[in-house]
Amino acid sequence: MLYFLGQLGEHLAAFNVFRYITFRTAGAMVTALFFVFLFGPGMISMLRIRQGRGQPIREDGPASHLVTKKGTPTMGGLMILSGAVIATLLWSNLANGYVWVVLFVTIGFGAIGLYDDYLKVKRMSHKGFGGRQRLLIEALIGVVACYAISVLGDPATSTSLMFPFVKGLAVNLGWGFMLFGAFVVVAAGNSVNLTDGLDGLAIVPVMIAAGCFGLIAYLVGNQNFADYLLVNYVPGTGELSVVCGALIGAGLGFLWFNAPPAQIFMGDTGSLALGGALGSIAVATKHEIVLAIVGGLFVLETVSVIVQVTSFRLTGKRVFKMAPIHHHFEHMGWTESQVVIRFWIISFVLALIGLSSLKLR
């Protein structure tokens, strides 16, 4: 909404700053941050009262979790979503279709996660929304979003998969792009969901990834930068930098309350929404493969679960002491803070590798 103040720049030069994506990205970040700071304590108190015993804790997990995390409320993703969505609506260009596609995925996945969290708290069980039904709805949202992205994009490249590190290498997937893109969105949402198992573990890698894709969106949405870097130019995606800024600001505000010992967990409400947002931004900017690099920690967590389940079903033996892999390291003797900080470092290194794809061609 504030974007339209830039139109007054023709009469008042001071309003010209509202035309700049960089300024509005910073504005969205600060707005989301202070929104969560301001309303976070009240939301935490409300959720604690309504949920009573808080999020159910896995009995087969580390013994310390039964003591330190018991009674902590969940659905903290409502804080993140509220801050990010309001900041996006305030600072982005609402005439941009990509913004609405990403908001559609984010809110849709957040609603699925909210229902899942509600069932878990109500039943005091880890069995929430049925897995198949949940994946089906997520896939439907993903397909609709990817179809919209293909319509918004250049017909010559809108259904193509771009490969990083190789100049001009692309594969036109045709209608298969809808399925591939939906897979990326659903996989991203559930990968972040699997990573969210320790205080602060998921939110910082999400912010790192959002920062990377904020830069990527800005560059691929600018023809001069795209031509210089030899990346595919996608008109309009620069506006997604504002969305990424809002995600970072809301994430920072949430981390204030999620720092150990956490006052609240983001729950599936936050993790599914944030992962879905990253996935849809990656599809829109034609950097799906780069997401697998930048979000390599999420991939690692997901692969550890797949390997664990497959191994146990085929051989009756477990590869890891516990999956996802962050719990394996806890059983190995690492403290929670050691696991979290070391995984943050891994995320940062992977982000640098992912960003190098912009120049290494």
mmCIF file of C-alpha atoms in Angstrom, residues 44-194:
data_model
loop_
_atom_site.group_PDB
_atom_site.id
_atom_site.type_symbol
_atom_site.label_atom_id
_atom_site.label_comp_id
_atom_site.label_asym_id
_atom_site.label_seq_id
_atom_site.Cartn_x
_atom_site.Cartn_y
_atom_site.Cartn_z
ATOM 1 C CA ILE A 44 1.853 -16.067 23.887
ATOM 2 C CA SER A 45 -0.267 -15.457 26.988
ATOM 3 C CA MET A 46 -3.465 -16.144 25.058
ATOM 4 C CA LEU A 47 -2.135 -19.377 23.548
ATOM 5 C CA ARG A 48 -0.796 -20.567 26.918
ATOM 6 C CA ILE A 49 -4.210 -20.076 28.530
ATOM 7 C CA ARG A 50 -6.129 -21.699 25.701
ATOM 8 C CA GLN A 51 -3.787 -24.664 25.253
ATOM 9 C CA GLY A 52 -3.275 -25.486 28.906
ATOM 10 C CA ARG A 53 -0.649 -28.248 28.773
ATOM 11 C CA GLY A 54 0.946 -26.883 25.601
ATOM 12 C CA GLN A 55 2.468 -28.904 22.777
ATOM 13 C CA PRO A 56 2.820 -32.663 23.330
ATOM 14 C CA ILE A 57 6.481 -33.682 23.768
ATOM 15 C CA ARG A 58 7.834 -36.850 22.133
ATOM 16 C CA GLU A 59 8.395 -39.475 24.823
ATOM 17 C CA ASP A 60 11.044 -41.238 22.719
ATOM 18 C CA GLY A 61 13.051 -38.023 22.386
ATOM 19 C CA PRO A 62 15.894 -36.772 24.583
ATOM 20 C CA ALA A 63 14.947 -37.012 28.246
ATOM 21 C CA SER A 64 15.779 -33.343 28.848
ATOM 22 C CA HIS A 65 12.944 -32.288 26.523
ATOM 23 C CA LEU A 66 10.350 -33.785 28.853
ATOM 24 C CA VAL A 67 11.480 -31.315 31.512
ATOM 25 C CA THR A 68 12.578 -28.173 29.672
ATOM 26 C CA LYS A 69 9.901 -28.085 26.962
ATOM 27 C CA LYS A 70 6.855 -29.436 28.790
ATOM 28 C CA GLY A 71 3.966 -26.981 28.924
ATOM 29 C CA THR A 72 5.339 -24.672 26.221
ATOM 30 C CA PRO A 73 2.536 -23.404 23.949
ATOM 31 C CA THR A 74 2.660 -23.961 20.201
ATOM 32 C CA MET A 75 1.098 -22.187 17.168
ATOM 33 C CA GLY A 76 3.738 -19.445 17.433
ATOM 34 C CA GLY A 77 3.646 -19.369 13.672
ATOM 35 C CA LEU A 78 0.605 -17.110 14.080
ATOM 36 C CA MET A 79 2.986 -14.413 15.320
ATOM 37 C CA ILE A 80 5.256 -14.838 12.308
ATOM 38 C CA LEU A 81 2.426 -14.984 9.791
ATOM 39 C CA SER A 82 0.647 -11.954 11.231
ATOM 40 C CA GLY A 83 3.771 -9.807 11.180
ATOM 41 C CA ALA A 84 4.938 -10.969 7.753
ATOM 42 C CA VAL A 85 1.553 -10.684 6.028
ATOM 43 C CA ILE A 86 0.738 -7.243 7.451
ATOM 44 C CA ALA A 87 4.205 -5.919 6.592
ATOM 45 C CA THR A 88 3.922 -7.326 3.070
ATOM 46 C CA LEU A 89 0.514 -5.750 2.533
ATOM 47 C CA LEU A 90 1.810 -2.404 3.781
ATOM 48 C CA TRP A 91 5.063 -2.210 1.841
ATOM 49 C CA SER A 92 4.726 -4.271 -1.341
ATOM 50 C CA ASN A 93 3.204 -3.364 -4.680
ATOM 51 C CA LEU A 94 -0.185 -5.044 -4.425
ATOM 52 C CA ALA A 95 -0.600 -4.883 -8.199
ATOM 53 C CA ASN A 96 2.183 -7.469 -8.480
ATOM 54 C CA GLY A 97 0.812 -10.977 -9.076
ATOM 55 C CA TYR A 98 3.833 -12.775 -7.643
ATOM 56 C CA VAL A 99 3.225 -11.198 -4.232
ATOM 57 C CA TRP A 100 -0.315 -12.598 -4.122
ATOM 58 C CA VAL A 101 0.835 -16.055 -5.237
ATOM 59 C CA VAL A 102 3.395 -16.251 -2.424
ATOM 60 C CA LEU A 103 0.857 -14.949 0.107
ATOM 61 C CA PHE A 104 -1.635 -17.564 -1.125
ATOM 62 C CA VAL A 105 0.844 -20.380 -0.512
ATOM 63 C CA THR A 106 2.036 -18.960 2.806
ATOM 64 C CA ILE A 107 -1.434 -18.480 4.261
ATOM 65 C CA GLY A 108 -2.713 -21.758 2.787
ATOM 66 C CA PHE A 109 0.130 -23.803 4.266
ATOM 67 C CA GLY A 110 -0.179 -21.864 7.519
ATOM 68 C CA ALA A 111 -3.878 -22.783 7.742
ATOM 69 C CA ILE A 112 -3.039 -26.471 7.241
ATOM 70 C CA GLY A 113 -0.384 -26.262 9.944
ATOM 71 C CA LEU A 114 -2.748 -24.445 12.296
ATOM 72 C CA TYR A 115 -5.345 -27.189 11.967
ATOM 73 C CA ASP A 116 -2.653 -29.816 12.525
ATOM 74 C CA ASP A 117 -1.416 -28.036 15.671
ATOM 75 C CA TYR A 118 -4.988 -27.701 16.915
ATOM 76 C CA LEU A 119 -5.616 -31.434 16.595
ATOM 77 C CA LYS A 120 -2.349 -32.278 18.358
ATOM 78 C CA VAL A 121 -3.105 -30.003 21.299
ATOM 79 C CA LYS A 122 -6.720 -31.137 21.516
ATOM 80 C CA ARG A 123 -5.791 -34.832 21.485
ATOM 81 C CA MET A 124 -2.508 -34.325 23.378
ATOM 82 C CA SER A 125 -0.924 -36.531 20.743
ATOM 83 C CA HIS A 126 1.548 -36.245 17.870
ATOM 84 C CA LYS A 127 -1.131 -37.581 15.546
ATOM 85 C CA GLY A 128 -2.630 -34.503 13.969
ATOM 86 C CA PHE A 129 -3.957 -34.007 10.461
ATOM 87 C CA GLY A 130 -3.757 -37.243 8.423
ATOM 88 C CA GLY A 131 -0.558 -37.329 6.384
ATOM 89 C CA ARG A 132 -2.093 -38.225 3.031
ATOM 90 C CA GLN A 133 -4.912 -35.699 3.288
ATOM 91 C CA ARG A 134 -2.495 -32.987 4.335
ATOM 92 C CA LEU A 135 -0.095 -33.688 1.471
ATOM 93 C CA LEU A 136 -2.984 -33.762 -1.003
ATOM 94 C CA ILE A 137 -4.194 -30.310 0.044
ATOM 95 C CA GLU A 138 -0.643 -28.962 0.021
ATOM 96 C CA ALA A 139 -0.102 -30.390 -3.469
ATOM 97 C CA LEU A 140 -3.326 -28.773 -4.680
ATOM 98 C CA ILE A 141 -2.210 -25.393 -3.335
ATOM 99 C CA GLY A 142 1.189 -25.912 -4.958
ATOM 100 C CA VAL A 143 -0.264 -26.769 -8.369
ATOM 101 C CA VAL A 144 -2.575 -23.734 -8.333
ATOM 102 C CA ALA A 145 0.320 -21.482 -7.324
ATOM 103 C CA CYS A 146 2.647 -22.868 -9.990
ATOM 104 C CA TYR A 147 -0.005 -22.496 -12.664
ATOM 105 C CA ALA A 148 -0.401 -18.844 -11.661
ATOM 106 C CA ILE A 149 3.383 -18.375 -11.780
ATOM 107 C CA SER A 150 3.517 -19.875 -15.281
ATOM 108 C CA VAL A 151 0.778 -17.470 -16.419
ATOM 109 C CA LEU A 152 2.537 -14.458 -14.906
ATOM 110 C CA GLY A 153 5.904 -15.310 -16.452
ATOM 111 C CA ASP A 154 7.345 -15.024 -19.933
ATOM 112 C CA PRO A 155 5.698 -17.754 -22.069
ATOM 113 C CA ALA A 156 9.111 -18.630 -23.538
ATOM 114 C CA THR A 157 10.588 -19.605 -20.168
ATOM 115 C CA SER A 158 7.731 -19.732 -17.649
ATOM 116 C CA THR A 159 7.608 -23.557 -17.640
ATOM 117 C CA SER A 160 11.374 -24.117 -17.876
ATOM 118 C CA LEU A 161 13.729 -25.443 -15.227
ATOM 119 C CA MET A 162 16.919 -23.359 -15.046
ATOM 120 C CA PHE A 163 20.195 -24.948 -13.976
ATOM 121 C CA PRO A 164 22.701 -23.002 -11.875
ATOM 122 C CA PHE A 165 26.432 -22.776 -12.630
ATOM 123 C CA VAL A 166 25.798 -23.451 -16.362
ATOM 124 C CA LYS A 167 25.109 -20.570 -18.739
ATOM 125 C CA GLY A 168 21.812 -20.851 -20.589
ATOM 126 C CA LEU A 169 21.063 -24.450 -19.618
ATOM 127 C CA ALA A 170 17.313 -24.921 -19.285
ATOM 128 C CA VAL A 171 14.794 -27.708 -19.766
ATOM 129 C CA ASN A 172 11.231 -26.899 -20.772
ATOM 130 C CA LEU A 173 8.998 -29.089 -18.610
ATOM 131 C CA GLY A 174 5.763 -28.001 -20.241
ATOM 132 C CA TRP A 175 2.765 -28.968 -18.143
ATOM 133 C CA GLY A 176 5.136 -31.021 -16.011
ATOM 134 C CA PHE A 177 6.308 -27.719 -14.539
ATOM 135 C CA MET A 178 3.115 -27.577 -12.465
ATOM 136 C CA LEU A 179 3.906 -30.923 -10.871
ATOM 137 C CA PHE A 180 7.596 -30.162 -10.435
ATOM 138 C CA GLY A 181 6.906 -26.743 -8.956
ATOM 139 C CA ALA A 182 4.268 -28.150 -6.624
ATOM 140 C CA PHE A 183 6.774 -30.778 -5.488
ATOM 141 C CA VAL A 184 9.298 -28.032 -4.672
ATOM 142 C CA VAL A 185 6.734 -26.065 -2.675
ATOM 143 C CA VAL A 186 5.424 -29.091 -0.750
ATOM 144 C CA ALA A 187 8.926 -30.465 -0.136
ATOM 145 C CA ALA A 188 10.139 -27.090 1.137
ATOM 146 C CA GLY A 189 7.204 -26.767 3.536
ATOM 147 C CA ASN A 190 7.613 -30.238 5.008
ATOM 148 C CA SER A 191 11.417 -30.028 5.146
ATOM 149 C CA VAL A 192 11.265 -26.916 7.315
ATOM 150 C CA ASN A 193 8.604 -28.686 9.370
ATOM 151 C CA LEU A 194 10.967 -31.610 10.053
#
